[in-house]
Amino acid sequence: MPMNLSWLDDFLALSTSGNFSRAAEERHMTQPAFSRRIRALEEWLGTDLFDRSRQPATLTPAGKWFRDEALELLSQVARLPGEARAVAGSHSASLRFASTHALSFTFLPGWLRGLKPQGEIGPLTLVSDVLTRCEAMLSESKVQFVMCHAHPRASSKLQADNFPSVCVGMDQLLPLTAPGPDGRPLHMIDHAAASAPLRLLGYSEESGIGRIIREVNAAFFERVPVQDVFKAHLASALRTMALDGAGMAWLPRTLVREDVEAGRLVPAIRSEWRIDVEIRLYRDKAPLGASGDNLWATICANASP
């Protein structure tokens, strides 16, 4: 009888709890059916994986060895779709980009136009999403490139996993609010007190900009009392709320340049709390193909390391 890959998930569920009933419920099947699948796996391997003489069931020495093997097998299987797409992509002229929302309709279009005079760019597919999902798409080779804001003091999954990257531009996160009738900021740090905290328009946990603000400006949140009045993962949504006078938000200069120049948004706190950030492009570790390699070479020739 050939091995069924789903047996590995059954095995891991039972190895975690040691309880057949609980593991069967977790795997959405009856206990007798679940027990038969565990026994079928043991028969395929030719050895017992669990000591059933005690409760909860414990792993035998062979079971402890097989647990590591099962995890590695499932990890390899999970990588196969991405690797298959990477092989297909290496023979395709089409390029797949992912970008965080704020950059996908501000910086990225102009940046791409600037690259065209230096070489032909093949068909391009762009996915706009929050940073956590952009990171996942690159890790799974669903896209070849990811563009996002970055800061050396803010954690980055892509940097931690050693994805190659280059800095392709600079931006600044500005603490802004709408002005009042007298032109002064409606919400500002000098007005924040324990009885009247600063009204903050913040970013969700999925947001890359929010991650940077929380980690780089941690001292600000320790010193200044704030009231979270609205949260979103889109900087454009926070911009709209700030323009409506709802509170203060850190917004990328690339998004609000015209608002600042027209006086529709004004600094809410001292300049020391502004954050200089990179606009960084990450690439897949897998082969990019001729079109992708040519684009990457062009980008690297014009970018900071």
PDB file of C-alpha atoms in Angstrom:
ATOM      1  CA  MET A   1       0.000   0.000   0.000  1.00  0.00           C
ATOM      2  CA  PRO A   2       1.511   3.392  -0.977  1.00  0.00           C
ATOM      3  CA  MET A   3       1.843   6.053   1.703  1.00  0.00           C
ATOM      4  CA  ASN A   4      -0.811   8.771   1.850  1.00  0.00           C
ATOM      5  CA  LEU A   5       0.722  12.202   2.591  1.00  0.00           C
ATOM      6  CA  SER A   6      -2.238  13.075   4.804  1.00  0.00           C
ATOM      7  CA  TRP A   7      -1.071  10.328   7.162  1.00  0.00           C
ATOM      8  CA  LEU A   8       1.789  12.638   8.112  1.00  0.00           C
ATOM      9  CA  ASP A   9      -0.668  15.259   9.376  1.00  0.00           C
ATOM     10  CA  ASP A  10      -2.508  12.524  11.280  1.00  0.00           C
ATOM     11  CA  PHE A  11       0.735  11.378  12.855  1.00  0.00           C
ATOM     12  CA  LEU A  12       1.749  14.911  13.904  1.00  0.00           C
ATOM     13  CA  ALA A  13      -1.685  15.610  15.388  1.00  0.00           C
ATOM     14  CA  LEU A  14      -1.447  12.487  17.543  1.00  0.00           C
ATOM     15  CA  SER A  15       2.185  13.091  18.472  1.00  0.00           C
ATOM     16  CA  THR A  16       1.178  16.515  19.851  1.00  0.00           C
ATOM     17  CA  SER A  17      -1.739  15.419  22.056  1.00  0.00           C
ATOM     18  CA  GLY A  18      -1.176  11.683  22.566  1.00  0.00           C
ATOM     19  CA  ASN A  19      -4.969  11.382  22.620  1.00  0.00           C
ATOM     20  CA  PHE A  20      -6.631   9.456  19.781  1.00  0.00           C
ATOM     21  CA  SER A  21     -10.065  11.010  20.317  1.00  0.00           C
ATOM     22  CA  ARG A  22      -8.747  14.570  20.391  1.00  0.00           C
ATOM     23  CA  ALA A  23      -6.472  14.022  17.382  1.00  0.00           C
ATOM     24  CA  ALA A  24      -9.319  12.404  15.420  1.00  0.00           C
ATOM     25  CA  GLU A  25     -11.557  15.395  16.161  1.00  0.00           C
ATOM     26  CA  GLU A  26      -8.807  17.758  15.079  1.00  0.00           C
ATOM     27  CA  ARG A  27      -8.472  15.830  11.803  1.00  0.00           C
ATOM     28  CA  HIS A  28     -12.289  15.823  11.314  1.00  0.00           C
ATOM     29  CA  MET A  29     -12.839  12.072  11.340  1.00  0.00           C
ATOM     30  CA  THR A  30     -14.093   9.339  13.647  1.00  0.00           C
ATOM     31  CA  GLN A  31     -11.683   7.751  16.100  1.00  0.00           C
ATOM     32  CA  PRO A  32     -11.860   4.276  14.467  1.00  0.00           C
ATOM     33  CA  ALA A  33     -11.075   5.765  11.038  1.00  0.00           C
ATOM     34  CA  PHE A  34      -8.237   7.824  12.519  1.00  0.00           C
ATOM     35  CA  SER A  35      -6.771   4.804  14.325  1.00  0.00           C
ATOM     36  CA  ARG A  36      -6.822   2.800  11.085  1.00  0.00           C
ATOM     37  CA  ARG A  37      -4.864   5.539   9.314  1.00  0.00           C
ATOM     38  CA  ILE A  38      -2.221   5.626  12.071  1.00  0.00           C
ATOM     39  CA  ARG A  39      -1.953   1.817  11.902  1.00  0.00           C
ATOM     40  CA  ALA A  40      -1.655   1.960   8.109  1.00  0.00           C
ATOM     41  CA  LEU A  41       1.273   4.400   8.441  1.00  0.00           C
ATOM     42  CA  GLU A  42       2.968   2.132  10.967  1.00  0.00           C
ATOM     43  CA  GLU A  43       2.469  -0.896   8.693  1.00  0.00           C
ATOM     44  CA  TRP A  44       3.928   1.041   5.759  1.00  0.00           C
ATOM     45  CA  LEU A  45       7.007   1.922   7.841  1.00  0.00           C
ATOM     46  CA  GLY A  46       7.182  -1.557   9.354  1.00  0.00           C
ATOM     47  CA  THR A  47       7.373  -0.392  12.982  1.00  0.00           C
ATOM     48  CA  ASP A  48       5.246   1.026  15.790  1.00  0.00           C
ATOM     49  CA  LEU A  49       5.375   4.801  16.169  1.00  0.00           C
ATOM     50  CA  PHE A  50       3.348   5.045  19.399  1.00  0.00           C
ATOM     51  CA  ASP A  51       3.432   3.224  22.705  1.00  0.00           C
ATOM     52  CA  ARG A  52      -0.273   2.564  23.313  1.00  0.00           C
ATOM     53  CA  SER A  53       0.244   0.865  26.681  1.00  0.00           C
ATOM     54  CA  ARG A  54      -0.017   4.190  28.477  1.00  0.00           C
ATOM     55  CA  GLN A  55      -2.196   7.304  28.276  1.00  0.00           C
ATOM     56  CA  PRO A  56      -1.526   9.625  26.683  1.00  0.00           C
ATOM     57  CA  ALA A  57       0.130   7.586  23.954  1.00  0.00           C
ATOM     58  CA  THR A  58       3.823   8.387  23.679  1.00  0.00           C
ATOM     59  CA  LEU A  59       6.223   8.204  20.787  1.00  0.00           C
ATOM     60  CA  THR A  60       8.498   5.209  20.466  1.00  0.00           C
ATOM     61  CA  PRO A  61      12.149   5.850  19.567  1.00  0.00           C
ATOM     62  CA  ALA A  62      11.169   5.261  15.926  1.00  0.00           C
ATOM     63  CA  GLY A  63       8.278   7.688  16.378  1.00  0.00           C
ATOM     64  CA  LYS A  64      10.587  10.404  17.719  1.00  0.00           C
ATOM     65  CA  TRP A  65      12.858   9.948  14.702  1.00  0.00           C
ATOM     66  CA  PHE A  66       9.917   9.975  12.304  1.00  0.00           C
ATOM     67  CA  ARG A  67       8.471  13.194  13.754  1.00  0.00           C
ATOM     68  CA  ASP A  68      11.457  15.192  12.434  1.00  0.00           C
ATOM     69  CA  GLU A  69      11.275  13.367   9.109  1.00  0.00           C
ATOM     70  CA  ALA A  70       7.530  14.066   8.788  1.00  0.00           C
ATOM     71  CA  LEU A  71       8.011  17.774   9.459  1.00  0.00           C
ATOM     72  CA  GLU A  72      10.772  17.954   6.853  1.00  0.00           C
ATOM     73  CA  LEU A  73       8.691  16.032   4.286  1.00  0.00           C
ATOM     74  CA  LEU A  74       5.707  18.347   4.732  1.00  0.00           C
ATOM     75  CA  SER A  75       7.998  21.359   4.511  1.00  0.00           C
ATOM     76  CA  GLN A  76       9.409  20.064   1.221  1.00  0.00           C
ATOM     77  CA  VAL A  77       5.907  19.418  -0.144  1.00  0.00           C
ATOM     78  CA  ALA A  78       4.807  22.940   0.825  1.00  0.00           C
ATOM     79  CA  ARG A  79       7.738  24.382  -1.135  1.00  0.00           C
ATOM     80  CA  LEU A  80       6.987  22.459  -4.331  1.00  0.00           C
ATOM     81  CA  PRO A  81       4.277  24.794  -5.762  1.00  0.00           C
ATOM     82  CA  GLY A  82       6.491  27.850  -5.292  1.00  0.00           C
ATOM     83  CA  GLU A  83       9.519  26.090  -6.781  1.00  0.00           C
ATOM     84  CA  ALA A  84       7.434  24.925  -9.749  1.00  0.00           C
ATOM     85  CA  ARG A  85       6.251  28.486 -10.325  1.00  0.00           C
ATOM     86  CA  ALA A  86       9.836  29.708 -10.043  1.00  0.00           C
ATOM     87  CA  VAL A  87      10.992  27.221 -12.711  1.00  0.00           C
ATOM     88  CA  ALA A  88       8.121  28.265 -14.982  1.00  0.00           C
ATOM     89  CA  GLY A  89       8.837  31.913 -14.277  1.00  0.00           C
ATOM     90  CA  SER A  90      12.497  31.527 -15.158  1.00  0.00           C
ATOM     91  CA  HIS A  91      11.418  30.688 -18.719  1.00  0.00           C
ATOM     92  CA  SER A  92       8.853  33.478 -18.945  1.00  0.00           C
ATOM     93  CA  ALA A  93       9.283  37.132 -19.898  1.00  0.00           C
ATOM     94  CA  SER A  94       6.470  38.104 -17.525  1.00  0.00           C
ATOM     95  CA  LEU A  95       7.517  39.652 -14.203  1.00  0.00           C
ATOM     96  CA  ARG A  96       5.531  39.404 -10.970  1.00  0.00           C
ATOM     97  CA  PHE A  97       5.724  42.266  -8.455  1.00  0.00           C
ATOM     98  CA  ALA A  98       4.098  42.755  -5.072  1.00  0.00           C
ATOM     99  CA  SER A  99       4.083  46.132  -3.351  1.00  0.00           C
ATOM    100  CA  THR A 100       2.592  47.607  -0.237  1.00  0.00           C
ATOM    101  CA  HIS A 101      -0.471  49.721  -0.950  1.00  0.00           C
ATOM    102  CA  ALA A 102       1.100  53.119  -0.248  1.00  0.00           C
ATOM    103  CA  LEU A 103       3.956  52.567  -2.711  1.00  0.00           C
ATOM    104  CA  SER A 104       1.962  50.769  -5.407  1.00  0.00           C
ATOM    105  CA  PHE A 105       0.161  53.943  -6.485  1.00  0.00           C
ATOM    106  CA  THR A 106       2.691  56.613  -5.471  1.00  0.00           C
ATOM    107  CA  PHE A 107       6.367  55.689  -5.901  1.00  0.00           C
ATOM    108  CA  LEU A 108       6.335  52.487  -7.949  1.00  0.00           C
ATOM    109  CA  PRO A 109       4.707  53.712 -11.221  1.00  0.00           C
ATOM    110  CA  GLY A 110       7.156  56.591 -11.625  1.00  0.00           C
ATOM    111  CA  TRP A 111      10.080  54.397 -10.637  1.00  0.00           C
ATOM    112  CA  LEU A 112       9.166  51.888 -13.350  1.00  0.00           C
ATOM    113  CA  ARG A 113       8.860  54.664 -15.935  1.00  0.00           C
ATOM    114  CA  GLY A 114      12.373  55.773 -14.988  1.00  0.00           C
ATOM    115  CA  LEU A 115      13.730  52.275 -15.685  1.00  0.00           C
ATOM    116  CA  LYS A 116      12.214  51.941 -19.177  1.00  0.00           C
ATOM    117  CA  PRO A 117      14.717  54.188 -20.989  1.00  0.00           C
ATOM    118  CA  GLN A 118      17.478  51.894 -19.732  1.00  0.00           C
ATOM    119  CA  GLY A 119      15.973  48.722 -21.132  1.00  0.00           C
ATOM    120  CA  GLU A 120      12.794  46.993 -22.160  1.00  0.00           C
ATOM    121  CA  ILE A 121      10.670  45.686 -19.286  1.00  0.00           C
ATOM    122  CA  GLY A 122       8.530  42.670 -20.143  1.00  0.00           C
ATOM    123  CA  PRO A 123       4.883  42.191 -19.194  1.00  0.00           C
ATOM    124  CA  LEU A 124       4.438  42.966 -15.509  1.00  0.00           C
ATOM    125  CA  THR A 125       1.842  41.805 -13.006  1.00  0.00           C
ATOM    126  CA  LEU A 126       1.459  43.866  -9.829  1.00  0.00           C
ATOM    127  CA  VAL A 127      -0.209  42.734  -6.616  1.00  0.00           C
ATOM    128  CA  SER A 128      -0.905  45.443  -4.034  1.00  0.00           C
ATOM    129  CA  ASP A 129      -1.282  44.188  -0.462  1.00  0.00           C
ATOM    130  CA  VAL A 130      -0.210  44.614   3.163  1.00  0.00           C
ATOM    131  CA  LEU A 131       3.418  43.843   3.979  1.00  0.00           C
ATOM    132  CA  THR A 132       2.802  40.543   5.779  1.00  0.00           C
ATOM    133  CA  ARG A 133       1.099  39.103   2.708  1.00  0.00           C
ATOM    134  CA  CYS A 134       3.716  40.553   0.359  1.00  0.00           C
ATOM    135  CA  GLU A 135       6.389  38.837   2.461  1.00  0.00           C
ATOM    136  CA  ALA A 136       4.480  35.544   2.296  1.00  0.00           C
ATOM    137  CA  MET A 137       4.093  35.787  -1.498  1.00  0.00           C
ATOM    138  CA  LEU A 138       7.827  36.243  -1.990  1.00  0.00           C
ATOM    139  CA  SER A 139       8.674  33.467   0.481  1.00  0.00           C
ATOM    140  CA  GLU A 140       6.398  31.117  -1.497  1.00  0.00           C
ATOM    141  CA  SER A 141       7.773  32.327  -4.892  1.00  0.00           C
ATOM    142  CA  LYS A 142       4.336  33.583  -5.927  1.00  0.00           C
ATOM    143  CA  VAL A 143       6.036  36.850  -6.912  1.00  0.00           C
ATOM    144  CA  GLN A 144       9.594  37.626  -7.938  1.00  0.00           C
ATOM    145  CA  PHE A 145       9.920  41.086  -6.372  1.00  0.00           C
ATOM    146  CA  VAL A 146       8.521  42.933  -3.348  1.00  0.00           C
ATOM    147  CA  MET A 147       8.711  46.691  -2.828  1.00  0.00           C
ATOM    148  CA  CYS A 148       8.146  48.089   0.648  1.00  0.00           C
ATOM    149  CA  HIS A 149       9.271  50.676   3.189  1.00  0.00           C
ATOM    150  CA  ALA A 150      12.161  49.560   5.380  1.00  0.00           C
ATOM    151  CA  HIS A 151      14.187  50.793   8.326  1.00  0.00           C
ATOM    152  CA  PRO A 152      17.355  49.211   9.785  1.00  0.00           C
ATOM    153  CA  ARG A 153      15.876  49.272  13.304  1.00  0.00           C
ATOM    154  CA  ALA A 154      12.581  47.641  12.326  1.00  0.00           C
ATOM    155  CA  SER A 155      12.268  43.874  12.020  1.00  0.00           C
ATOM    156  CA  SER A 156      11.917  42.452   8.527  1.00  0.00           C
ATOM    157  CA  LYS A 157      11.092  38.840   7.719  1.00  0.00           C
ATOM    158  CA  LEU A 158      12.600  39.175   4.263  1.00  0.00           C
ATOM    159  CA  GLN A 159      15.868  40.551   5.620  1.00  0.00           C
ATOM    160  CA  ALA A 160      15.984  37.920   8.360  1.00  0.00           C
ATOM    161  CA  ASP A 161      15.516  35.224   5.702  1.00  0.00           C
ATOM    162  CA  ASN A 162      18.361  36.725   3.619  1.00  0.00           C
ATOM    163  CA  PHE A 163      16.391  37.708   0.540  1.00  0.00           C
ATOM    164  CA  PRO A 164      18.597  39.872  -1.720  1.00  0.00           C
ATOM    165  CA  SER A 165      17.544  43.529  -1.730  1.00  0.00           C
ATOM    166  CA  VAL A 166      18.534  47.009  -2.847  1.00  0.00           C
ATOM    167  CA  CYS A 167      17.459  50.488  -1.768  1.00  0.00           C
ATOM    168  CA  VAL A 168      15.650  52.139  -4.694  1.00  0.00           C
ATOM    169  CA  GLY A 169      14.513  55.349  -3.011  1.00  0.00           C
ATOM    170  CA  MET A 170      13.932  57.254   0.215  1.00  0.00           C
ATOM    171  CA  ASP A 171      10.772  58.377   1.971  1.00  0.00           C
ATOM    172  CA  GLN A 172       9.817  59.962   5.276  1.00  0.00           C
ATOM    173  CA  LEU A 173       7.021  59.171   7.704  1.00  0.00           C
ATOM    174  CA  LEU A 174       5.588  62.505   8.857  1.00  0.00           C
ATOM    175  CA  PRO A 175       3.386  63.019  11.945  1.00  0.00           C
ATOM    176  CA  LEU A 176       0.560  65.106  10.475  1.00  0.00           C
ATOM    177  CA  THR A 177      -2.840  66.510  11.341  1.00  0.00           C
ATOM    178  CA  ALA A 178      -5.331  68.860   9.744  1.00  0.00           C
ATOM    179  CA  PRO A 179      -5.022  72.550  10.702  1.00  0.00           C
ATOM    180  CA  GLY A 180      -7.689  74.397  12.643  1.00  0.00           C
ATOM    181  CA  PRO A 181      -9.305  77.685  11.544  1.00  0.00           C
ATOM    182  CA  ASP A 182      -6.293  79.575  12.897  1.00  0.00           C
ATOM    183  CA  GLY A 183      -3.859  77.419  10.891  1.00  0.00           C
ATOM    184  CA  ARG A 184      -2.472  75.716  13.995  1.00  0.00           C
ATOM    185  CA  PRO A 185      -2.504  71.901  14.229  1.00  0.00           C
ATOM    186  CA  LEU A 186      -5.801  70.503  15.474  1.00  0.00           C
ATOM    187  CA  HIS A 187      -3.964  67.706  17.281  1.00  0.00           C
ATOM    188  CA  MET A 188      -0.438  68.154  18.567  1.00  0.00           C
ATOM    189  CA  ILE A 189       1.923  66.725  21.120  1.00  0.00           C
ATOM    190  CA  ASP A 190       2.012  69.868  23.251  1.00  0.00           C
ATOM    191  CA  HIS A 191      -1.715  69.477  23.891  1.00  0.00           C
ATOM    192  CA  ALA A 192      -1.430  65.837  24.923  1.00  0.00           C
ATOM    193  CA  ALA A 193      -1.849  65.199  28.613  1.00  0.00           C
ATOM    194  CA  ALA A 194      -3.156  62.440  30.792  1.00  0.00           C
ATOM    195  CA  SER A 195      -6.604  64.070  30.776  1.00  0.00           C
ATOM    196  CA  ALA A 196      -6.485  64.791  27.029  1.00  0.00           C
ATOM    197  CA  PRO A 197      -4.305  62.258  25.221  1.00  0.00           C
ATOM    198  CA  LEU A 198      -3.207  62.731  21.638  1.00  0.00           C
ATOM    199  CA  ARG A 199      -5.803  61.332  19.230  1.00  0.00           C
ATOM    200  CA  LEU A 200      -3.894  58.781  17.191  1.00  0.00           C
ATOM    201  CA  LEU A 201      -4.778  57.378  13.794  1.00  0.00           C
ATOM    202  CA  GLY A 202      -2.773  54.171  13.797  1.00  0.00           C
ATOM    203  CA  TYR A 203      -1.854  51.222  11.611  1.00  0.00           C
ATOM    204  CA  SER A 204      -2.985  47.623  11.996  1.00  0.00           C
ATOM    205  CA  GLU A 205      -0.575  44.832  12.931  1.00  0.00           C
ATOM    206  CA  GLU A 206      -0.363  43.748   9.273  1.00  0.00           C
ATOM    207  CA  SER A 207       1.013  47.096   8.161  1.00  0.00           C
ATOM    208  CA  GLY A 208       4.708  47.466   7.376  1.00  0.00           C
ATOM    209  CA  ILE A 209       4.599  51.213   8.100  1.00  0.00           C
ATOM    210  CA  GLY A 210       2.952  50.479  11.432  1.00  0.00           C
ATOM    211  CA  ARG A 211       5.720  47.998  12.266  1.00  0.00           C
ATOM    212  CA  ILE A 212       8.352  50.662  11.599  1.00  0.00           C
ATOM    213  CA  ILE A 213       6.556  53.316  13.668  1.00  0.00           C
ATOM    214  CA  ARG A 214       6.067  51.009  16.652  1.00  0.00           C
ATOM    215  CA  GLU A 215       9.685  49.813  16.731  1.00  0.00           C
ATOM    216  CA  VAL A 216      11.544  52.993  15.780  1.00  0.00           C
ATOM    217  CA  ASN A 217       9.398  55.439  17.761  1.00  0.00           C
ATOM    218  CA  ALA A 218       8.852  53.233  20.802  1.00  0.00           C
ATOM    219  CA  ALA A 219      10.117  56.063  23.047  1.00  0.00           C
ATOM    220  CA  PHE A 220       7.357  58.331  21.761  1.00  0.00           C
ATOM    221  CA  PHE A 221       4.645  55.952  22.923  1.00  0.00           C
ATOM    222  CA  GLU A 222       6.324  55.631  26.314  1.00  0.00           C
ATOM    223  CA  ARG A 223       6.348  59.410  26.811  1.00  0.00           C
ATOM    224  CA  VAL A 224       3.174  60.641  25.158  1.00  0.00           C
ATOM    225  CA  PRO A 225      -0.329  59.566  26.208  1.00  0.00           C
ATOM    226  CA  VAL A 226      -2.332  58.607  23.128  1.00  0.00           C
ATOM    227  CA  GLN A 227      -5.897  57.611  22.393  1.00  0.00           C
ATOM    228  CA  ASP A 228      -6.353  55.155  19.532  1.00  0.00           C
ATOM    229  CA  VAL A 229      -9.331  56.538  17.648  1.00  0.00           C
ATOM    230  CA  PHE A 230      -8.942  54.669  14.359  1.00  0.00           C
ATOM    231  CA  LYS A 231      -6.791  51.878  12.915  1.00  0.00           C
ATOM    232  CA  ALA A 232      -6.282  50.695   9.349  1.00  0.00           C
ATOM    233  CA  HIS A 233      -3.618  48.982   7.274  1.00  0.00           C
ATOM    234  CA  LEU A 234      -3.982  51.524   4.455  1.00  0.00           C
ATOM    235  CA  ALA A 235      -2.052  54.781   4.751  1.00  0.00           C
ATOM    236  CA  SER A 236      -4.564  56.292   2.318  1.00  0.00           C
ATOM    237  CA  ALA A 237      -7.387  55.576   4.786  1.00  0.00           C
ATOM    238  CA  LEU A 238      -5.469  57.282   7.599  1.00  0.00           C
ATOM    239  CA  ARG A 239      -4.762  60.228   5.295  1.00  0.00           C
ATOM    240  CA  THR A 240      -8.499  60.682   4.709  1.00  0.00           C
ATOM    241  CA  MET A 241      -9.206  60.567   8.446  1.00  0.00           C
ATOM    242  CA  ALA A 242      -6.408  63.061   9.137  1.00  0.00           C
ATOM    243  CA  LEU A 243      -7.763  65.452   6.485  1.00  0.00           C
ATOM    244  CA  ASP A 244     -11.150  65.202   8.198  1.00  0.00           C
ATOM    245  CA  GLY A 245      -9.565  66.343  11.471  1.00  0.00           C
ATOM    246  CA  ALA A 246     -10.030  63.022  13.283  1.00  0.00           C
ATOM    247  CA  GLY A 247      -6.515  62.895  14.726  1.00  0.00           C
ATOM    248  CA  MET A 248      -2.788  62.619  14.024  1.00  0.00           C
ATOM    249  CA  ALA A 249      -1.197  60.026  11.738  1.00  0.00           C
ATOM    250  CA  TRP A 250       2.309  59.177  10.542  1.00  0.00           C
ATOM    251  CA  LEU A 251       1.977  59.345   6.770  1.00  0.00           C
ATOM    252  CA  PRO A 252       4.563  58.720   4.012  1.00  0.00           C
ATOM    253  CA  ARG A 253       5.713  61.885   2.271  1.00  0.00           C
ATOM    254  CA  THR A 254       5.295  60.153  -1.094  1.00  0.00           C
ATOM    255  CA  LEU A 255       1.555  59.949  -0.353  1.00  0.00           C
ATOM    256  CA  VAL A 256       0.901  63.390   1.177  1.00  0.00           C
ATOM    257  CA  ARG A 257       3.386  65.708  -0.551  1.00  0.00           C
ATOM    258  CA  GLU A 258       0.645  67.754  -2.225  1.00  0.00           C
ATOM    259  CA  ASP A 259      -1.415  67.917   0.984  1.00  0.00           C
ATOM    260  CA  VAL A 260       1.558  69.292   2.917  1.00  0.00           C
ATOM    261  CA  GLU A 261       2.481  71.805   0.218  1.00  0.00           C
ATOM    262  CA  ALA A 262      -1.136  73.043   0.078  1.00  0.00           C
ATOM    263  CA  GLY A 263      -1.376  73.288   3.885  1.00  0.00           C
ATOM    264  CA  ARG A 264      -4.174  70.719   4.120  1.00  0.00           C
ATOM    265  CA  LEU A 265      -1.966  68.721   6.512  1.00  0.00           C
ATOM    266  CA  VAL A 266       0.512  70.251   8.965  1.00  0.00           C
ATOM    267  CA  PRO A 267       3.099  68.824  11.405  1.00  0.00           C
ATOM    268  CA  ALA A 268       1.494  67.711  14.641  1.00  0.00           C
ATOM    269  CA  ILE A 269       4.644  67.115  16.688  1.00  0.00           C
ATOM    270  CA  ARG A 270       8.299  68.104  16.689  1.00  0.00           C
ATOM    271  CA  SER A 271      10.498  67.065  13.765  1.00  0.00           C
ATOM    272  CA  GLU A 272      12.520  64.714  16.001  1.00  0.00           C
ATOM    273  CA  TRP A 273       9.679  62.186  15.676  1.00  0.00           C
ATOM    274  CA  ARG A 274       9.807  62.069  11.894  1.00  0.00           C
ATOM    275  CA  ILE A 275      11.187  58.808  10.549  1.00  0.00           C
ATOM    276  CA  ASP A 276      13.478  58.576   7.535  1.00  0.00           C
ATOM    277  CA  VAL A 277      12.818  55.288   5.727  1.00  0.00           C
ATOM    278  CA  GLU A 278      14.155  53.432   2.730  1.00  0.00           C
ATOM    279  CA  ILE A 279      12.102  52.205  -0.181  1.00  0.00           C
ATOM    280  CA  ARG A 280      13.599  48.762  -0.639  1.00  0.00           C
ATOM    281  CA  LEU A 281      13.133  46.168  -3.370  1.00  0.00           C
ATOM    282  CA  TYR A 282      13.529  42.499  -2.443  1.00  0.00           C
ATOM    283  CA  ARG A 283      13.897  39.700  -4.982  1.00  0.00           C
ATOM    284  CA  ASP A 284      13.276  35.976  -4.936  1.00  0.00           C
ATOM    285  CA  LYS A 285      16.233  33.733  -4.172  1.00  0.00           C
ATOM    286  CA  ALA A 286      15.182  31.440  -7.021  1.00  0.00           C
ATOM    287  CA  PRO A 287      16.294  32.104 -10.625  1.00  0.00           C
ATOM    288  CA  LEU A 288      14.441  35.041 -12.165  1.00  0.00           C
ATOM    289  CA  GLY A 289      14.887  34.126 -15.819  1.00  0.00           C
ATOM    290  CA  ALA A 290      16.470  36.298 -18.498  1.00  0.00           C
ATOM    291  CA  SER A 291      13.902  39.100 -18.212  1.00  0.00           C
ATOM    292  CA  GLY A 292      14.089  39.186 -14.422  1.00  0.00           C
ATOM    293  CA  ASP A 293      17.877  38.972 -14.338  1.00  0.00           C
ATOM    294  CA  ASN A 294      18.181  41.848 -16.804  1.00  0.00           C
ATOM    295  CA  LEU A 295      15.803  43.974 -14.755  1.00  0.00           C
ATOM    296  CA  TRP A 296      17.635  43.151 -11.516  1.00  0.00           C
ATOM    297  CA  ALA A 297      20.989  44.064 -13.072  1.00  0.00           C
ATOM    298  CA  THR A 298      19.563  47.404 -14.219  1.00  0.00           C
ATOM    299  CA  ILE A 299      18.085  48.097 -10.788  1.00  0.00           C
ATOM    300  CA  CYS A 300      21.320  47.232  -8.968  1.00  0.00           C
ATOM    301  CA  ALA A 301      23.320  49.480 -11.292  1.00  0.00           C
ATOM    302  CA  ASN A 302      21.145  52.440 -10.292  1.00  0.00           C
ATOM    303  CA  ALA A 303      20.454  51.665  -6.619  1.00  0.00           C
ATOM    304  CA  SER A 304      22.147  52.007  -3.261  1.00  0.00           C
ATOM    305  CA  PRO A 305      23.358  48.742  -1.690  1.00  0.00           C
TER     306      PRO A 305
END
